[in-house]
Amino acid sequence: MKLKLLGLLIFTCCLQKNTAIAQDTVLPANVVLDERFNYNRYQPYVIPSIHWLQQTPLGTEKALRKRLDNFIMLWLQKNNTVVVNMPEYLIKFQNINNEFYFLYAGGWMKYALQHMGDSVRLNYYMASVNSVLDYYTSDKGVKQSDYLDYLVKLRKEGRLTDLYDTSGKVKNTFVYLRPTYTKSKFQPDENYFNFHFTAINFLDPKSLACRYKLEGYYNEWVPVNDEFVIFPKLPPGDYNFRIQASMMPDFSNADEANFKFTILKPWYKETWFYILSATLALAGILILMRRRERSVRNMAQLQQQRMMFEYDHLRSQINPHFLFNSLNTLTGLIEEEPRKAIAYTENLSDLYRNVLAYRSEDLVYLQEELEILDNYIHIQESRFGEALNVELQIRAEIRQTKKIVPLALQLLVENAMKHNVVSKTMPLHIVIHATSDSITITNNIQAKISKEKGVGLGLNNLRRRYAMATNKPINFGVVGDKYVVTLPLL
C-alpha cells in the first residue's frame, strides 16, 4: 500500500512538472500579458501558441488556454506586422463555440507570419476558416453543428473559395436541408414534418434571406427567419418542399434545396376498395368523403393564409416593447407632469382604438391615417423629445381625397425608429411628402449596431396588403445616405 501511494505521488509530481514545462515551452512565464507593452519582441512565441491552441482539445489545461488566448489577442492589438480582418460570419463561428474566435484569428496570424509578403487576401481567409474546420473535424470536444458540417462538405467538394467570389460567375450562396428523413414514402399517420435547413453566405450574411414553398399543399413562397419549418398534419398527397436562399430581395440567383415525398392514402381510399365498393350507396359515401377532404384541405390553406396575414399584421403594428416603453413613460409623467400624463394617456388610448378599428379595413382616407400617426408621434416625442423630428409636407386636398392602406405610415415610422439610433446627439429626421399619386417617407440612416430579429417583416406585410388593394407596387431602399419608401395613393 505504501509503495502504491509513493508511486501515485511521484506520478502526480511528474505530471505537474510536465505541465509547467509545457507552459514554459509554449509561452515563457516571464511574458507579462500587459497591453502597454510592444509585443513585437514576443513574435517568436506567437506560432507555437497558436499551434498549441489548434492541437489541444477543449476542456484540457483551461488556464493555459485562457493565457494563450489573451496573449495572441494582445499581440494582435499591439504588433506592427499583422492585421486580421474580422468578417461578419465570424459571429456564426463564435456562437457555435467562443474558442473559434481565437482559432480563426490564429489561423490568419499563423499564415501571415509564415508567408510574409503574400498579397492574395483569399489565402488569409482560407487559412482562418480551415483553422476552424480542422479543429472541428479532429474530435476535440466541439458539439455537432449543421453549419460547420456543410462548410466541411463544401471544402471536400473544393467549393469553399466560392464563398468569397464576387465575380458573379460562380455560386457564393448555399442552402442545405438536414437529411432528417431516410425514406420518401410515408404512412397516413406519419404526417408530421419538421424541416431543418442551413443557409451560408460569407460576403454579406446580414442580407441573406430565405423563403420556402410546399408544392402540393401551399403553392406560395413564404419568407422565413428561423432555420426550421414545421407542418404538423399534412393530408395524403405528393409534396415537394423547397427552400431558397439569396442575398437579393427578388431572390435572383437563389440557391435551392428540396425534398420530395409522398404521404400514402389510407387503405379505404385505395383503388381496390373503390372497385369492391362500387355500389350506389358506397359511391355516395365516397363522394362525401372526397368533398370533405377537399374542404378540409381548402380550409386549412385558407386558415393558414389568414393566420399568417393577421399575425404579421398585428406583430408589425402592436409591438410589446412599444407598449412597455409607453407605460414606463406614462409612469414618469404621472409623477412629474400630471397634465402631460393625461394628454399622453389620451393619445395612447386613441392610437390603440384606431389600430383595432382600422386593422380590418382595406383602405382609409389619408387624413384618418395622419390622425393615427399624430397619436403615435406624440407618444414617441414624449419619450424621445427633440431626438425625434417628423416633418409632414402634405397639402390639404390630398389629405381629404386620397386613400392609403391603414396603419401604413405608423408602421414605417416605427420601422425607422426600430432600425436607427434615436438620441439627442444623433436625432432621427423623418420627412413625409405626398403628391397626387404617391406618398414618400424618408429618414436619415444611422443604423443600430445590433439589428432586431425580423427585419423586413413589416415591409413584406405592407407589400401583401397593397397587393390585395392595387396592382401599383411599393418601392423601398437606400438612396444616398437616406432610406426611402414610396407608397401609391389610391
PDB file of C-alpha atoms in Angstrom, residues 229-362:
ATOM      1  CA  VAL A 229     -40.330  24.863 -40.832  1.00  0.00           C
ATOM      2  CA  ILE A 230     -42.974  22.586 -39.276  1.00  0.00           C
ATOM      3  CA  PHE A 231     -46.029  21.018 -40.941  1.00  0.00           C
ATOM      4  CA  PRO A 232     -47.991  19.200 -38.214  1.00  0.00           C
ATOM      5  CA  LYS A 233     -50.815  17.413 -40.075  1.00  0.00           C
ATOM      6  CA  LEU A 234     -50.421  17.032 -43.809  1.00  0.00           C
ATOM      7  CA  PRO A 235     -53.135  15.213 -45.724  1.00  0.00           C
ATOM      8  CA  PRO A 236     -52.255  12.382 -48.162  1.00  0.00           C
ATOM      9  CA  GLY A 237     -50.623  13.509 -51.391  1.00  0.00           C
ATOM     10  CA  ASP A 238     -47.403  14.168 -53.294  1.00  0.00           C
ATOM     11  CA  TYR A 239     -45.305  17.039 -51.979  1.00  0.00           C
ATOM     12  CA  ASN A 240     -42.109  18.895 -52.789  1.00  0.00           C
ATOM     13  CA  PHE A 241     -40.630  21.023 -50.002  1.00  0.00           C
ATOM     14  CA  ARG A 242     -38.395  23.743 -51.486  1.00  0.00           C
ATOM     15  CA  ILE A 243     -36.161  26.142 -49.593  1.00  0.00           C
ATOM     16  CA  GLN A 244     -34.305  29.012 -51.258  1.00  0.00           C
ATOM     17  CA  ALA A 245     -31.586  31.368 -50.012  1.00  0.00           C
ATOM     18  CA  SER A 246     -30.398  34.577 -51.678  1.00  0.00           C
ATOM     19  CA  MET A 247     -28.823  37.948 -50.929  1.00  0.00           C
ATOM     20  CA  MET A 248     -31.169  39.648 -53.415  1.00  0.00           C
ATOM     21  CA  PRO A 249     -34.666  40.844 -52.359  1.00  0.00           C
ATOM     22  CA  ASP A 250     -36.170  39.319 -55.527  1.00  0.00           C
ATOM     23  CA  PHE A 251     -34.316  36.020 -54.903  1.00  0.00           C
ATOM     24  CA  SER A 252     -32.494  36.172 -58.210  1.00  0.00           C
ATOM     25  CA  ASN A 253     -29.594  33.699 -58.420  1.00  0.00           C
ATOM     26  CA  ALA A 254     -31.015  31.901 -55.380  1.00  0.00           C
ATOM     27  CA  ASP A 255     -29.635  28.571 -54.220  1.00  0.00           C
ATOM     28  CA  GLU A 256     -32.254  25.912 -53.583  1.00  0.00           C
ATOM     29  CA  ALA A 257     -32.608  22.602 -51.780  1.00  0.00           C
ATOM     30  CA  ASN A 258     -35.672  20.384 -51.879  1.00  0.00           C
ATOM     31  CA  PHE A 259     -37.186  17.173 -50.556  1.00  0.00           C
ATOM     32  CA  LYS A 260     -39.865  15.277 -52.471  1.00  0.00           C
ATOM     33  CA  PHE A 261     -42.105  12.914 -50.533  1.00  0.00           C
ATOM     34  CA  THR A 262     -45.453  11.184 -50.617  1.00  0.00           C
ATOM     35  CA  ILE A 263     -47.971  10.562 -47.844  1.00  0.00           C
ATOM     36  CA  LEU A 264     -49.842   7.430 -48.805  1.00  0.00           C
ATOM     37  CA  LYS A 265     -53.592   7.284 -48.780  1.00  0.00           C
ATOM     38  CA  PRO A 266     -55.282   5.199 -46.080  1.00  0.00           C
ATOM     39  CA  TRP A 267     -56.476   1.742 -47.123  1.00  0.00           C
ATOM     40  CA  TYR A 268     -60.078   2.852 -47.504  1.00  0.00           C
ATOM     41  CA  LYS A 269     -59.037   5.289 -50.227  1.00  0.00           C
ATOM     42  CA  GLU A 270     -57.111   2.814 -52.374  1.00  0.00           C
ATOM     43  CA  THR A 271     -58.344   1.823 -55.824  1.00  0.00           C
ATOM     44  CA  TRP A 272     -59.146  -1.785 -54.879  1.00  0.00           C
ATOM     45  CA  PHE A 273     -61.514  -0.571 -52.171  1.00  0.00           C
ATOM     46  CA  TYR A 274     -63.393   1.628 -54.628  1.00  0.00           C
ATOM     47  CA  ILE A 275     -63.723  -1.305 -57.054  1.00  0.00           C
ATOM     48  CA  LEU A 276     -65.058  -3.662 -54.356  1.00  0.00           C
ATOM     49  CA  SER A 277     -67.392  -0.997 -53.076  1.00  0.00           C
ATOM     50  CA  ALA A 278     -68.803   0.109 -56.431  1.00  0.00           C
ATOM     51  CA  THR A 279     -72.403   0.450 -55.329  1.00  0.00           C
ATOM     52  CA  LEU A 280     -74.597   3.495 -55.305  1.00  0.00           C
ATOM     53  CA  ALA A 281     -74.575   3.723 -51.523  1.00  0.00           C
ATOM     54  CA  LEU A 282     -70.823   3.427 -51.246  1.00  0.00           C
ATOM     55  CA  ALA A 283     -70.396   5.739 -54.224  1.00  0.00           C
ATOM     56  CA  GLY A 284     -72.358   8.365 -52.303  1.00  0.00           C
ATOM     57  CA  ILE A 285     -70.178   7.835 -49.222  1.00  0.00           C
ATOM     58  CA  LEU A 286     -67.057   8.178 -51.312  1.00  0.00           C
ATOM     59  CA  ILE A 287     -68.360  11.426 -52.826  1.00  0.00           C
ATOM     60  CA  LEU A 288     -68.988  12.802 -49.359  1.00  0.00           C
ATOM     61  CA  MET A 289     -65.506  11.760 -48.213  1.00  0.00           C
ATOM     62  CA  ARG A 290     -63.857  13.391 -51.227  1.00  0.00           C
ATOM     63  CA  ARG A 291     -65.822  16.579 -50.690  1.00  0.00           C
ATOM     64  CA  ARG A 292     -64.876  16.591 -47.050  1.00  0.00           C
ATOM     65  CA  GLU A 293     -61.199  16.016 -47.894  1.00  0.00           C
ATOM     66  CA  ARG A 294     -61.184  18.903 -50.380  1.00  0.00           C
ATOM     67  CA  SER A 295     -62.998  21.102 -47.889  1.00  0.00           C
ATOM     68  CA  VAL A 296     -60.512  20.287 -45.131  1.00  0.00           C
ATOM     69  CA  ARG A 297     -57.574  20.998 -47.463  1.00  0.00           C
ATOM     70  CA  ASN A 298     -59.088  24.299 -48.639  1.00  0.00           C
ATOM     71  CA  MET A 299     -59.998  25.324 -45.098  1.00  0.00           C
ATOM     72  CA  ALA A 300     -56.501  24.506 -43.883  1.00  0.00           C
ATOM     73  CA  GLN A 301     -54.943  26.565 -46.662  1.00  0.00           C
ATOM     74  CA  LEU A 302     -57.281  29.500 -46.104  1.00  0.00           C
ATOM     75  CA  GLN A 303     -56.812  29.341 -42.343  1.00  0.00           C
ATOM     76  CA  GLN A 304     -53.020  29.225 -42.678  1.00  0.00           C
ATOM     77  CA  GLN A 305     -53.035  32.187 -45.078  1.00  0.00           C
ATOM     78  CA  ARG A 306     -55.364  34.205 -42.864  1.00  0.00           C
ATOM     79  CA  MET A 307     -53.458  33.440 -39.662  1.00  0.00           C
ATOM     80  CA  MET A 308     -50.120  34.313 -41.273  1.00  0.00           C
ATOM     81  CA  PHE A 309     -51.509  37.615 -42.582  1.00  0.00           C
ATOM     82  CA  GLU A 310     -53.133  38.646 -39.299  1.00  0.00           C
ATOM     83  CA  TYR A 311     -50.143  37.536 -37.245  1.00  0.00           C
ATOM     84  CA  ASP A 312     -47.683  39.544 -39.362  1.00  0.00           C
ATOM     85  CA  HIS A 313     -50.078  42.489 -39.417  1.00  0.00           C
ATOM     86  CA  LEU A 314     -50.623  42.621 -35.668  1.00  0.00           C
ATOM     87  CA  ARG A 315     -46.978  41.905 -34.957  1.00  0.00           C
ATOM     88  CA  SER A 316     -45.932  44.844 -37.127  1.00  0.00           C
ATOM     89  CA  GLN A 317     -48.485  47.169 -35.545  1.00  0.00           C
ATOM     90  CA  ILE A 318     -48.654  46.253 -31.826  1.00  0.00           C
ATOM     91  CA  ASN A 319     -45.128  45.839 -30.553  1.00  0.00           C
ATOM     92  CA  PRO A 320     -44.942  44.660 -26.899  1.00  0.00           C
ATOM     93  CA  HIS A 321     -41.740  46.642 -26.439  1.00  0.00           C
ATOM     94  CA  PHE A 322     -43.546  49.779 -27.619  1.00  0.00           C
ATOM     95  CA  LEU A 323     -46.330  49.201 -25.069  1.00  0.00           C
ATOM     96  CA  PHE A 324     -43.775  48.535 -22.321  1.00  0.00           C
ATOM     97  CA  ASN A 325     -41.850  51.726 -23.128  1.00  0.00           C
ATOM     98  CA  SER A 326     -45.097  53.721 -23.366  1.00  0.00           C
ATOM     99  CA  LEU A 327     -46.216  52.609 -19.902  1.00  0.00           C
ATOM    100  CA  ASN A 328     -42.795  53.458 -18.463  1.00  0.00           C
ATOM    101  CA  THR A 329     -43.011  56.954 -20.000  1.00  0.00           C
ATOM    102  CA  LEU A 330     -46.539  57.354 -18.642  1.00  0.00           C
ATOM    103  CA  THR A 331     -45.358  56.404 -15.133  1.00  0.00           C
ATOM    104  CA  GLY A 332     -42.683  59.110 -15.247  1.00  0.00           C
ATOM    105  CA  LEU A 333     -45.155  61.745 -16.483  1.00  0.00           C
ATOM    106  CA  ILE A 334     -47.703  60.918 -13.762  1.00  0.00           C
ATOM    107  CA  GLU A 335     -45.083  61.633 -11.106  1.00  0.00           C
ATOM    108  CA  GLU A 336     -43.532  64.711 -12.700  1.00  0.00           C
ATOM    109  CA  GLU A 337     -46.091  66.324 -15.075  1.00  0.00           C
ATOM    110  CA  PRO A 338     -49.663  65.091 -14.370  1.00  0.00           C
ATOM    111  CA  ARG A 339     -51.262  67.294 -17.051  1.00  0.00           C
ATOM    112  CA  LYS A 340     -48.974  65.925 -19.744  1.00  0.00           C
ATOM    113  CA  ALA A 341     -49.736  62.439 -18.427  1.00  0.00           C
ATOM    114  CA  ILE A 342     -53.443  62.960 -19.162  1.00  0.00           C
ATOM    115  CA  ALA A 343     -52.722  64.075 -22.760  1.00  0.00           C
ATOM    116  CA  TYR A 344     -50.276  61.204 -23.166  1.00  0.00           C
ATOM    117  CA  THR A 345     -52.911  58.685 -21.965  1.00  0.00           C
ATOM    118  CA  GLU A 346     -55.466  60.095 -24.406  1.00  0.00           C
ATOM    119  CA  ASN A 347     -53.014  59.752 -27.322  1.00  0.00           C
ATOM    120  CA  LEU A 348     -52.143  56.201 -26.307  1.00  0.00           C
ATOM    121  CA  SER A 349     -55.800  55.274 -25.978  1.00  0.00           C
ATOM    122  CA  ASP A 350     -56.664  56.856 -29.358  1.00  0.00           C
ATOM    123  CA  LEU A 351     -53.779  55.015 -31.025  1.00  0.00           C
ATOM    124  CA  TYR A 352     -54.840  51.554 -29.891  1.00  0.00           C
ATOM    125  CA  ARG A 353     -58.527  52.255 -30.504  1.00  0.00           C
ATOM    126  CA  ASN A 354     -57.689  53.216 -34.089  1.00  0.00           C
ATOM    127  CA  VAL A 355     -55.466  50.167 -34.524  1.00  0.00           C
ATOM    128  CA  LEU A 356     -58.352  47.910 -33.517  1.00  0.00           C
ATOM    129  CA  ALA A 357     -60.862  49.924 -35.559  1.00  0.00           C
ATOM    130  CA  TYR A 358     -58.918  50.106 -38.833  1.00  0.00           C
ATOM    131  CA  ARG A 359     -56.938  46.851 -38.967  1.00  0.00           C
ATOM    132  CA  SER A 360     -59.770  45.077 -40.794  1.00  0.00           C
ATOM    133  CA  GLU A 361     -60.311  47.943 -43.301  1.00  0.00           C
ATOM    134  CA  ASP A 362     -58.815  47.708 -46.771  1.00  0.00           C
TER     135      ASP A 362
END
